[in-house]
Structure formats: C-alpha cells, structure tokens
Tab-separated table of C-alpha atoms in Angstrom:
chain	number	residue	atom	x	y	z
I	11	MET	CA	2.567	9.296	-11.713
I	12	TYR	CA	2.176	5.673	-12.776
I	13	ASP	CA	-1.302	4.873	-14.147
I	14	PRO	CA	-1.970	1.119	-14.426
I	15	PHE	CA	-5.138	1.735	-16.461
I	16	ALA	CA	-3.647	3.985	-19.147
I	17	CYS	CA	-3.498	1.290	-21.837
I	18	PRO	CA	-6.511	-1.066	-21.869
I	19	GLU	CA	-5.618	-4.502	-23.188
I	20	ARG	CA	-9.000	-5.335	-24.678
I	21	ALA	CA	-10.250	-4.189	-28.068
I	22	PRO	CA	-12.829	-1.385	-28.068
I	23	THR	CA	-16.444	-1.929	-29.016
I	24	ALA	CA	-18.132	0.165	-31.671
I	25	MET	CA	-19.818	3.351	-30.598
I	26	GLY	CA	-23.544	2.922	-30.124
I	27	THR	CA	-23.246	-0.702	-29.018
I	28	PRO	CA	-25.405	-1.408	-25.939
I	29	ARG	CA	-23.201	-1.678	-22.871
I	30	PRO	CA	-25.166	-2.873	-19.846
I	31	ALA	CA	-21.971	-3.581	-17.884
I	32	LEU	CA	-18.503	-2.073	-17.829
I	33	ASP	CA	-15.086	-2.902	-16.413
I	34	VAL	CA	-13.743	0.363	-15.001
I	35	GLY	CA	-10.357	1.423	-13.678
I	36	PHE	CA	-10.543	4.248	-11.130
I	37	THR	CA	-7.689	6.502	-10.099
I	38	LEU	CA	-8.143	8.831	-7.147
I	39	ASP	CA	-5.489	11.530	-6.775
I	40	TRP	CA	-5.023	13.704	-3.702
I	41	SER	CA	-2.287	15.352	-1.683
I	42	SER	CA	-1.414	15.608	1.984
I	43	ALA	CA	1.154	17.803	3.683
I	44	GLU	CA	3.636	14.942	3.341
I	45	ALA	CA	3.157	13.487	-0.136
I	46	ARG	CA	1.176	13.017	-3.327
I	47	HIS	CA	-1.139	10.028	-3.314
I	48	ARG	CA	-2.823	7.913	-5.972
I	49	GLU	CA	-5.337	5.154	-5.263
I	50	CYS	CA	-6.094	2.759	-8.150
I	51	LEU	CA	-9.068	0.396	-8.039
I	52	PHE	CA	-10.347	-1.988	-10.705
I	53	LEU	CA	-14.084	-2.747	-10.553
I	54	PRO	CA	-15.544	-5.182	-13.121
I	55	TRP	CA	-19.146	-5.703	-14.165
I	56	LEU	CA	-20.390	-2.280	-13.130
I	57	MET	CA	-23.859	-1.385	-14.419
I	58	PRO	CA	-24.344	2.312	-15.288
I	59	ALA	CA	-28.120	2.163	-14.898
I	60	HIS	CA	-28.228	-0.008	-11.804
I	61	ASP	CA	-25.314	0.697	-9.462
I	62	VAL	CA	-24.744	3.703	-7.191
I	63	TRP	CA	-22.206	6.140	-8.663
I	64	PRO	CA	-20.606	9.376	-7.481
I	65	ASP	CA	-22.108	12.366	-9.269
I	66	ALA	CA	-23.409	11.408	-12.726
I	67	ILE	CA	-20.296	9.472	-13.627
I	68	GLY	CA	-22.184	6.252	-14.413
I	69	SER	CA	-24.267	7.817	-17.165
I	70	GLN	CA	-21.199	9.592	-18.553
I	71	LEU	CA	-19.241	6.346	-18.763
I	72	ALA	CA	-22.108	4.676	-20.608
I	73	GLY	CA	-21.461	7.003	-23.526
I	74	VAL	CA	-17.686	6.691	-23.946
I	75	ASP	CA	-15.584	4.135	-25.770
I	76	VAL	CA	-13.120	1.654	-24.305
I	77	GLY	CA	-9.925	3.419	-23.313
I	78	GLU	CA	-11.599	6.783	-22.784
I	79	ALA	CA	-11.942	8.345	-19.355
I	80	VAL	CA	-14.240	10.654	-17.438
I	81	ASP	CA	-12.677	13.125	-15.001
I	82	VAL	CA	-14.423	14.367	-11.866
I	83	PRO	CA	-12.401	17.192	-10.293
I	84	GLY	CA	-13.301	17.921	-6.689
I	85	ALA	CA	-15.163	14.622	-6.518
I	86	PRO	CA	-17.712	14.640	-3.630
I	87	LEU	CA	-16.901	11.139	-2.368
I	88	VAL	CA	-16.922	11.613	1.421
I	89	PRO	CA	-18.647	14.010	3.841
I	90	GLY	CA	-16.818	17.260	4.500
I	91	TRP	CA	-14.621	17.643	7.536
I	92	ASP	CA	-16.639	18.401	10.673
I	93	PRO	CA	-14.835	19.884	13.696
I	94	ALA	CA	-17.483	18.249	15.887
I	95	GLY	CA	-16.163	14.911	14.641
I	96	GLU	CA	-13.050	15.386	16.775
I	97	VAL	CA	-14.202	14.406	20.243
I	98	GLU	CA	-12.142	14.803	23.404
I	99	LEU	CA	-12.423	11.820	25.743
I	100	PRO	CA	-10.625	10.650	28.857
I	101	PRO	CA	-7.974	8.053	27.904
I	102	ALA	CA	-9.893	5.462	29.945
I	103	ALA	CA	-12.730	5.692	27.391
I	104	PHE	CA	-10.629	3.475	25.103
I	105	ASN	CA	-11.480	-0.124	26.053
I	106	ARG	CA	-8.050	-1.730	26.089
I	107	ARG	CA	-9.525	-5.130	26.911
I	108	LEU	CA	-12.114	-5.272	24.146
I	109	ARG	CA	-10.170	-8.039	22.380
I	110	ARG	CA	-10.053	-11.383	24.126
I	111	HIS	CA	-6.650	-12.550	25.315
I	112	ARG	CA	-4.961	-9.329	24.192
I	113	VAL	CA	-4.588	-5.833	25.612
I	114	VAL	CA	-4.695	-3.150	22.911
I	115	GLU	CA	-2.960	0.100	23.760
I	116	PRO	CA	-4.106	3.176	21.803
I	117	ARG	CA	-1.401	4.910	19.783
I	118	ALA	CA	-1.574	8.467	18.514
I	119	GLY	CA	-2.399	8.648	14.815
I	120	ARG	CA	-3.533	5.015	14.519
I	121	PHE	CA	-6.937	3.653	13.454
I	122	TYR	CA	-9.259	1.360	15.430
I	123	PRO	CA	-12.858	0.108	15.171
I	124	ARG	CA	-15.219	2.491	16.912
I	125	ALA	CA	-16.274	-0.325	19.252
I	126	PHE	CA	-13.153	0.515	21.279
I	127	ILE	CA	-14.901	3.727	22.421
I	128	ALA	CA	-18.441	2.316	22.638
I	129	GLY	CA	-20.572	4.277	25.078
I	130	HIS	CA	-18.874	7.551	24.147
I	131	ALA	CA	-19.436	10.067	21.329
I	132	GLY	CA	-22.652	8.258	20.372
I	133	VAL	CA	-20.811	5.051	19.444
I	134	GLU	CA	-22.671	1.790	20.039
I	135	ALA	CA	-21.179	-1.572	20.975
I	136	GLY	CA	-20.018	-3.596	18.013
I	137	ASP	CA	-19.552	-0.597	15.700
I	138	ARG	CA	-16.909	-1.640	13.143
I	139	GLU	CA	-16.481	1.730	11.464
I	140	LEU	CA	-12.998	3.096	12.009
I	141	PHE	CA	-11.919	6.137	13.946
I	142	ARG	CA	-8.520	7.673	14.467
I	143	VAL	CA	-6.799	8.363	17.752
I	144	GLY	CA	-5.533	11.905	17.257
I	145	ALA	CA	-3.805	13.551	20.182
I	146	LEU	CA	-3.130	11.177	23.085
I	147	GLU	CA	-2.014	12.693	26.354
I	148	ASP	CA	-2.209	11.881	30.045
I	149	ALA	CA	-5.561	13.606	30.517
I	150	ARG	CA	-7.233	13.352	27.105
I	151	LEU	CA	-7.690	11.296	23.987
I	152	VAL	CA	-8.943	12.946	20.798
I	153	ALA	CA	-11.123	10.535	18.825
I	154	ASP	CA	-11.424	11.701	15.208
I	155	LEU	CA	-14.610	10.273	13.697
I	156	ASN	CA	-14.176	12.061	10.367
I	157	HIS	CA	-13.375	10.072	7.245
I	158	PRO	CA	-9.587	10.196	6.668
I	159	LEU	CA	-10.254	11.877	3.304
I	160	ALA	CA	-12.567	14.516	4.767
I	161	GLY	CA	-11.551	18.017	3.739
I	162	VAL	CA	-9.221	16.746	0.998
I	163	ASP	CA	-9.419	17.884	-2.633
I	164	LEU	CA	-10.091	14.656	-4.542
I	165	GLN	CA	-9.479	14.231	-8.259
I	166	LEU	CA	-11.251	11.163	-9.649
I	167	ARG	CA	-10.732	9.581	-13.063
I	168	ALA	CA	-12.747	6.618	-14.331
I	169	ARG	CA	-11.541	4.814	-17.451
I	170	VAL	CA	-13.607	2.225	-19.329
I	171	LEU	CA	-11.424	-0.852	-19.781
I	172	ALA	CA	-14.007	-3.226	-21.274
I	173	CYS	CA	-17.664	-3.351	-22.255
I	174	ARG	CA	-19.817	-6.395	-21.610
I	175	GLU	CA	-22.814	-7.422	-23.683
I	176	GLN	CA	-24.780	-8.578	-20.657
I	177	GLY	CA	-25.160	-7.300	-17.122
I	178	ARG	CA	-24.452	-9.155	-13.899
I	179	ASP	CA	-26.584	-12.195	-13.180
I	180	ASP	CA	-27.381	-11.146	-9.587
I	181	ASP	CA	-29.508	-8.460	-7.931
I	182	ARG	CA	-26.810	-6.789	-5.847
I	183	VAL	CA	-26.214	-3.068	-6.134
I	184	VAL	CA	-22.603	-1.910	-6.098
I	185	ASP	CA	-21.965	1.346	-4.252
I	186	VAL	CA	-19.003	2.640	-6.242
I	187	THR	CA	-18.278	5.483	-3.830
I	188	GLN	CA	-18.138	3.041	-0.914
I	189	MET	CA	-15.786	0.758	-2.815
I	190	LEU	CA	-13.472	3.684	-3.588
I	191	THR	CA	-13.224	5.131	-0.100
I	192	ALA	CA	-14.005	2.513	2.555
I	193	ARG	CA	-11.445	1.372	5.144
I	194	GLY	CA	-8.318	2.588	3.469
I	195	PRO	CA	-7.616	5.650	1.331
I	196	GLY	CA	-6.470	8.583	3.454
I	197	MET	CA	-5.153	6.489	6.306
I	198	GLN	CA	-1.541	6.841	5.120
I	199	ALA	CA	-1.458	10.602	5.826
I	200	ARG	CA	-0.495	11.982	9.221
I	201	TRP	CA	-3.134	13.425	11.555
I	202	HIS	CA	-2.826	17.226	11.307
I	203	GLY	CA	0.810	16.795	10.304
I	204	ARG	CA	1.800	15.061	13.556
I	205	PRO	CA	3.966	11.919	13.329
I	206	THR	CA	2.041	8.716	13.994
I	207	ASP	CA	3.151	6.596	16.936
I	208	PHE	CA	4.414	3.565	15.053
I	209	TRP	CA	7.646	2.965	16.935
I	210	SER	CA	6.970	2.943	20.675
I	211	GLY	CA	7.130	-0.182	22.828
I	212	ASP	CA	8.113	-3.445	21.147
I	213	ALA	CA	7.270	-2.251	17.621
I	214	CYS	CA	10.356	-3.830	16.030
I	215	GLU	CA	10.332	-7.096	17.974
I	216	ARG	CA	9.399	-10.330	16.179
I	217	GLU	CA	7.564	-13.502	17.106
I	218	ASP	CA	10.555	-15.503	15.894
I	219	PRO	CA	13.688	-13.792	17.238
I	220	ALA	CA	16.088	-16.413	15.852
I	221	PRO	CA	18.895	-15.059	13.622
I	222	ASP	CA	17.824	-14.505	10.041
I	223	ARG	CA	20.751	-16.527	8.730
I	224	GLU	CA	18.932	-19.619	10.036
I	225	PHE	CA	15.603	-18.709	8.424
I	226	TYR	CA	17.229	-17.994	5.065
I	227	ALA	CA	19.814	-20.812	5.185
I	228	GLY	CA	18.100	-22.743	2.402
I	229	PRO	CA	17.107	-21.189	-0.938
I	230	ARG	CA	13.416	-20.467	-1.597
I	231	MET	CA	12.954	-20.445	-5.364
I	232	VAL	CA	9.297	-19.441	-5.174
I	233	HIS	CA	7.377	-16.268	-5.915
I	234	HIS	CA	5.815	-14.498	-2.953
I	235	LEU	CA	3.354	-12.456	-5.055
I	236	ASP	CA	1.120	-13.492	-7.952
I	237	ALA	CA	2.043	-12.749	-11.573
I	238	THR	CA	-0.300	-9.756	-11.881
I	239	ALA	CA	1.161	-8.014	-8.836
I	240	ARG	CA	4.714	-8.756	-9.975
I	241	ALA	CA	4.023	-7.325	-13.436
I	242	ARG	CA	2.542	-4.120	-12.011
I	243	ILE	CA	5.509	-3.666	-9.693
I	244	ALA	CA	7.853	-4.120	-12.658
I	245	GLU	CA	5.889	-1.467	-14.587
I	246	LEU	CA	6.127	0.942	-11.679
I	247	TYR	CA	9.889	0.461	-11.388
I	248	ALA	CA	10.267	1.023	-15.142
I	249	THR	CA	8.269	4.257	-14.843
I	250	LEU	CA	10.384	5.649	-12.000
I	251	ILE	CA	13.901	4.455	-12.879
I	252	PRO	CA	15.626	6.212	-15.799
I	253	GLN	CA	17.576	4.579	-18.586
I	254	GLY	CA	21.195	3.851	-17.701
I	255	ALA	CA	20.561	3.978	-13.946
I	256	ARG	CA	22.745	2.091	-11.498
I	257	VAL	CA	20.257	0.146	-9.367
I	258	LEU	CA	20.441	-1.588	-5.993
I	259	ASP	CA	17.874	-4.355	-5.453
I	260	LEU	CA	17.651	-4.327	-1.660
I	261	MET	CA	16.671	-7.568	0.115
I	262	SER	CA	16.891	-9.337	-3.230
I	263	SER	CA	16.546	-13.039	-4.018
I	264	TRP	CA	16.399	-15.327	-7.075
I	265	ALA	CA	14.024	-13.064	-9.043
I	266	SER	CA	14.051	-9.291	-9.267
I	267	HIS	CA	11.234	-7.146	-10.636
I	268	LEU	CA	13.437	-5.044	-12.879
I	269	ASP	CA	12.906	-6.853	-16.186
I	270	ARG	CA	11.102	-3.863	-17.760
I	271	LEU	CA	13.860	-1.332	-17.136
I	272	GLN	CA	15.267	0.342	-20.223
I	273	SER	CA	18.981	-0.510	-20.358
I	274	PRO	CA	19.995	-0.138	-16.708
I	275	GLY	CA	23.628	0.763	-16.138
I	276	ALA	CA	24.142	-2.075	-13.663
I	277	VAL	CA	22.083	-3.910	-11.055
I	278	THR	CA	23.451	-4.956	-7.662
I	279	GLY	CA	21.472	-7.355	-5.484
I	280	LEU	CA	21.786	-7.478	-1.695
I	281	GLY	CA	20.155	-10.462	-0.045
I	282	MET	CA	20.452	-13.241	2.508
I	283	ASN	CA	21.005	-16.392	0.439
I	284	HIS	CA	23.932	-16.911	-1.929
I	285	GLU	CA	22.163	-19.560	-4.049
I	286	GLU	CA	19.134	-17.338	-4.604
I	287	LEU	CA	21.283	-14.392	-5.659
I	288	ALA	CA	23.384	-16.574	-7.952
I	289	ALA	CA	20.210	-17.688	-9.743
I	290	ASN	CA	19.096	-14.096	-10.371
I	291	GLU	CA	19.931	-13.345	-14.011
I	292	THR	CA	19.116	-9.644	-13.614
I	293	LEU	CA	22.053	-8.996	-11.293
I	294	ASP	CA	25.467	-7.821	-12.378
I	295	GLN	CA	26.782	-8.052	-8.819
I	296	ALA	CA	25.537	-9.815	-5.672
I	297	LEU	CA	26.197	-9.218	-1.996
I	298	VAL	CA	25.109	-11.439	0.902
I	299	HIS	CA	24.439	-9.161	3.850
I	300	ASP	CA	22.135	-9.294	6.902
I	301	LEU	CA	20.583	-5.852	7.406
I	302	ASN	CA	19.129	-6.890	10.749
I	303	ARG	CA	22.623	-7.544	12.090
I	304	GLN	CA	24.241	-4.572	10.385
I	305	PRO	CA	21.826	-1.984	8.964
I	306	ALA	CA	24.647	0.070	7.426
I	307	ILE	CA	24.914	-1.101	3.814
I	308	PRO	CA	28.585	-1.838	2.935
I	309	LEU	CA	28.631	-0.112	-0.449
I	310	PRO	CA	30.181	3.222	-1.543
I	311	PRO	CA	28.156	6.380	-0.836
I	312	ALA	CA	26.420	8.163	-3.727
I	313	SER	CA	26.955	5.133	-5.971
I	314	PHE	CA	23.358	4.421	-7.095
I	315	ASP	CA	20.666	6.214	-9.063
I	316	ALA	CA	17.862	4.002	-7.737
I	317	VAL	CA	17.192	1.566	-4.919
I	318	VAL	CA	14.188	-0.773	-4.823
I	319	CYS	CA	12.880	-2.956	-2.012
I	320	THR	CA	10.137	-5.450	-2.904
I	321	ALA	CA	7.872	-7.247	-0.421
I	322	SER	CA	10.488	-7.114	2.342
I	323	VAL	CA	10.345	-3.862	4.300
I	324	GLU	CA	8.248	-5.468	7.047
I	325	TYR	CA	11.185	-7.713	8.036
I	326	LEU	CA	13.587	-4.886	8.938
I	327	THR	CA	14.237	-4.708	12.680
I	328	HIS	CA	16.203	-1.452	12.321
I	329	PRO	CA	14.213	0.199	9.538
I	330	GLN	CA	15.139	3.788	10.347
I	331	ALA	CA	18.856	2.993	10.193
I	332	VAL	CA	18.441	1.113	6.891
I	333	PHE	CA	16.528	4.002	5.288
I	334	ALA	CA	19.224	6.417	6.440
I	335	SER	CA	21.854	4.144	4.884
I	336	VAL	CA	19.926	3.977	1.597
I	337	ARG	CA	19.885	7.755	1.421
I	338	GLU	CA	23.672	7.779	1.765
I	339	LEU	CA	23.978	5.351	-1.161
I	340	LEU	CA	21.865	7.448	-3.529
I	341	ARG	CA	23.116	10.236	-5.717
I	342	PRO	CA	21.220	13.563	-5.508
I	343	GLY	CA	17.882	13.082	-7.249
I	344	GLY	CA	18.104	9.297	-6.949
I	345	VAL	CA	14.878	7.431	-6.207
I	346	PHE	CA	14.106	4.871	-3.496
I	347	VAL	CA	10.989	2.758	-4.164
I	348	VAL	CA	9.441	0.425	-1.574
I	349	THR	CA	6.646	-1.930	-2.621
I	350	PHE	CA	4.703	-4.497	-0.606
I	351	SER	CA	1.423	-6.382	-0.507
I	352	ASP	CA	-0.740	-7.941	2.203
I	353	ARG	CA	1.287	-11.163	2.433
I	354	CYS	CA	4.342	-11.912	4.548
I	355	PHE	CA	6.026	-14.436	6.838
I	356	PRO	CA	4.200	-13.313	10.007
I	357	THR	CA	6.699	-14.747	12.481
I	358	LYS	CA	9.486	-12.703	10.872
I	359	ALA	CA	7.590	-9.431	10.370
I	360	ILE	CA	8.093	-6.771	13.032
I	361	ALA	CA	5.345	-6.587	15.653
I	362	VAL	CA	3.909	-3.247	14.518
I	363	TRP	CA	3.216	-4.516	10.980
I	364	GLU	CA	0.540	-7.162	11.488
I	365	PRO	CA	-2.070	-5.088	13.432
I	366	LEU	CA	-1.975	-2.227	10.921
I	367	TYR	CA	-4.503	-1.781	8.152
I	368	ASP	CA	-2.981	-1.892	4.651
I	369	PHE	CA	-3.113	1.859	4.152
I	370	GLU	CA	-1.651	2.450	7.607
I	371	ARG	CA	1.303	0.330	6.483
I	372	MET	CA	1.836	2.831	3.682
I	373	GLY	CA	1.823	5.495	6.395
I	374	LEU	CA	4.489	3.598	8.332
I	375	VAL	CA	6.736	3.347	5.267
I	376	LEU	CA	6.074	7.002	4.445
I	377	ASP	CA	7.112	7.858	7.999
I	378	LEU	CA	10.444	6.097	7.406
I	379	PHE	CA	11.035	8.186	4.277
I	380	LEU	CA	10.238	11.360	6.190
I	381	ARG	CA	12.552	10.462	9.068
I	382	ALA	CA	15.394	9.729	6.644
I	383	GLY	CA	14.997	13.116	4.949
I	384	PHE	CA	13.754	12.063	1.494
I	385	ASP	CA	11.973	14.598	-0.736
I	386	ASP	CA	9.279	14.481	-3.432
I	387	LEU	CA	7.311	11.704	-1.710
I	388	SER	CA	4.484	9.699	-3.271
I	389	THR	CA	2.300	6.731	-2.390
I	390	LEU	CA	0.354	4.383	-4.643
I	391	SER	CA	-2.240	1.678	-4.053
I	392	LEU	CA	-3.492	-0.778	-6.671
I	393	ARG	CA	-6.342	-3.118	-5.809
I	394	GLY	CA	-9.043	-5.233	-7.390
I	395	LEU	CA	-7.293	-6.669	-10.451
I	396	PRO	CA	-8.346	-10.240	-11.291
I	397	ARG	CA	-6.089	-13.032	-10.114
I	398	PRO	CA	-4.337	-14.852	-12.984
I	399	PRO	CA	-6.348	-17.937	-14.022
I	400	ASP	CA	-3.271	-20.181	-13.751
I	401	ASP	CA	-2.419	-18.966	-10.247
I	402	PRO	CA	-2.511	-21.649	-7.497
I	403	TYR	CA	-5.063	-19.555	-5.582
I	404	ALA	CA	-7.252	-18.704	-8.595
I	405	GLY	CA	-10.130	-20.861	-7.388
I	406	ARG	CA	-10.076	-19.452	-3.848
I	407	LEU	CA	-9.169	-15.778	-4.277
I	408	ASP	CA	-10.901	-13.518	-6.795
I	409	TYR	CA	-8.383	-10.707	-6.758
I	410	ALA	CA	-4.682	-10.397	-7.467
I	411	ASP	CA	-2.435	-9.479	-4.575
I	412	PRO	CA	-2.807	-5.747	-3.916
I	413	VAL	CA	0.209	-3.545	-4.547
I	414	PHE	CA	1.212	-0.720	-2.224
I	415	ALA	CA	4.152	1.536	-2.964
I	416	VAL	CA	5.952	4.488	-1.415
I	417	TRP	CA	8.834	6.336	-3.012
I	418	GLY	CA	10.935	9.438	-2.585
I	419	ARG	CA	14.074	11.106	-3.889
I	420	CYS	CA	17.405	11.912	-2.340
I	421	PRO	CA	17.747	15.712	-1.949
C-alpha cells in the first residue's frame, strides 16, 4: 500500500548527533471485515525524552537515523474491547433535541458525542467523547462506548523524517498515542459487519437544489486543494494505476492529478464545464456530462483500466447508481480510486456528508464500493503534513489539507 513517508526529503544527520526533537511519520495498518486500512500521520517536533509515547518507541527512535523506521506489531494503542461497553438503552435515551434549532435523529452505525446519551451508561452532560449507535430498533438502542479500534490488531510503524538540533520552545507534552487514535481511525469500518445507515431519509438532498448546469456554467480555474494534498493524491494514483492504463478522470475539470502516471494509454475526462476540460492538458478525450441528471456514464463497458474521482464524490445525488456504472466501465481487475478532503461547496454536497466525521465519510464511500460489488478494498488517511509556505492559507492554517482515499477493484 502507498506509504507517503517511505522517502524522506531531508538529508540524514550523522549517527551520534544529539537529537532532542524529531519529525516522525507514523503509519498505522489494520484490517476490518470489509477492507485493509492505513492511517498516516505526520507529527513534527516530537521529543523522545519528554513526550508520551506508545511502548518504548520514543527511546527507540532516538537511536535511529533519518529514513529508518521502528515497527511495533500488535501496538497497544487503545483499550481492549469490553463487552460491557455495549450498553442497551431505550431509544428515547438519545436526546434528539440536544442541538439548538436542529433535531438529530440517531442512525445505526453512526458516531455522536456521548452528551447525546447523558444520564445513561454513566455519561455526564457535556461529554464530548464519541460513541457509536450500534443496533437501533423500535425497543432498544445499543450504545457502543468502546474505541472503534478496540479489539483490532494494530501494526504501527514510525519513521524518522528529520532531526532537530533543539527541542520545542514550549512546555506542552504531546501524547503521541492520543494523536494517533483520537476521533477518527476505526470509524470507517462497519459495526459488527452491519451496513451503516447512511442513506435513509433525505441523505442525498442538497441545500441548493438548482440544476448543476447553472452552478458550473462558468469555468473555475482554481485549485480546490493545496499543493501538498494534490501532490500526495498524484503519488497515490501513480502507485495504483499501471503503466499503459486507459484512465477515466471522473468529475474532471481544468487540472487532473494524473501527472505522475507512467505512460498512461489514454486519459478521458468527464466533467461539467467545456472550457475547464478544454484547458486540461492531461486529457486525450473530454466529455461534458451531468451525472446528477443521468448517472449512467455514456461510455463503452469494460473500456477502462482505472477510474479516479478527486474531491467530488460528495456532490453525487445518485452515488450508488454512479458507482454501479463505474464498475461496468472497468475491465476485470481495473481499479477505482476515490479521494477527498475536508473541503467542499457545502450547498452542493449531499445532506449526509456535512454532519459526518472525516473517517465516517471514508465509511460512506467504502459502503458505496461494497454496494457496487467491488473487491480488494482499501482505505487511506493522510494528515498532519505542513501547509506549503506559499499557500494563501499558510498564515492561518498549520496543516495541509488532509487526504482520504478509498479504492477497490472490479472482480
């Protein structure tokens, strides 16, 4: 699987040089019943002798050179699964009116702050830790208070990417384990193998229901992700797409993220604006087509080796039909890769997207792959990289846009 930390860009320091602070790239690998998963997190300015580390990994990293890694198989990062952490409650225990001006309906498999069940299972008012609604039936609600990674075999790798001659200039203590596991990893897997309720009610409605042809009437020659995120997405595509592949860039525009592919056979772009597609130098062929009016893609079946969809899946109002159509376009063994971040046009995103946590969004996309019958499924998260210094938001945001990816193969 793609490892964004495999090739450090900075020169190594000599062995024996004092290294009070390190930049470290962490990869956390695990598997669920549905897919393989990799979580990637960059943490700079970590202090081996000062911060809180899982196991003895901090002291081990202090003795390795830049580019080298320490592996922790079976990493003890979260408490073990406790059957007592699954608590049966009456459905009325979920406070649907906790949020002002909005009624929140519980959905099976989804995550919520524990404050929604305050007064039950020992939960106090204002508790922001997350819990999962497991089974949800007329007479009971199962509240799962376990960490979403509880009971999972975790394989942790920490790679030194840079050594710093001085430590941090503040007194804070970084809890590395907390940074690796809090409010995210594990949430993309199904609860006990049961499909999550993503699609009930008005899940695919939008705040702005106007036809997309109006929204995309004028060209937008701007990037929607920062340069770091775009480069990592391009690396991922190059890792997954073989040389000579025929590629479909789904929901394309003026810039694709396929510039690192090794000699693709041909690239077709499907998008909403003719001027944007005409400006895309990567494309060999362009097709203007509105998937929200007609989710069936008007291209020959089994005609592509790879399909990519970048920062756009949240705008599909018929996502299950589109994923089914993509499968028809792929040759056996062909790969479909969907990437996204935490940015979007909120009025055009489907209603279910905005309330979800980032890792739940990976679960939603994974659910679409499962429903369409894809095999060999994987998810990837990449967070914490520094924002490019020349980025317009460099002074306001410390981190690059996170990258989330889900992919699978046509059987």
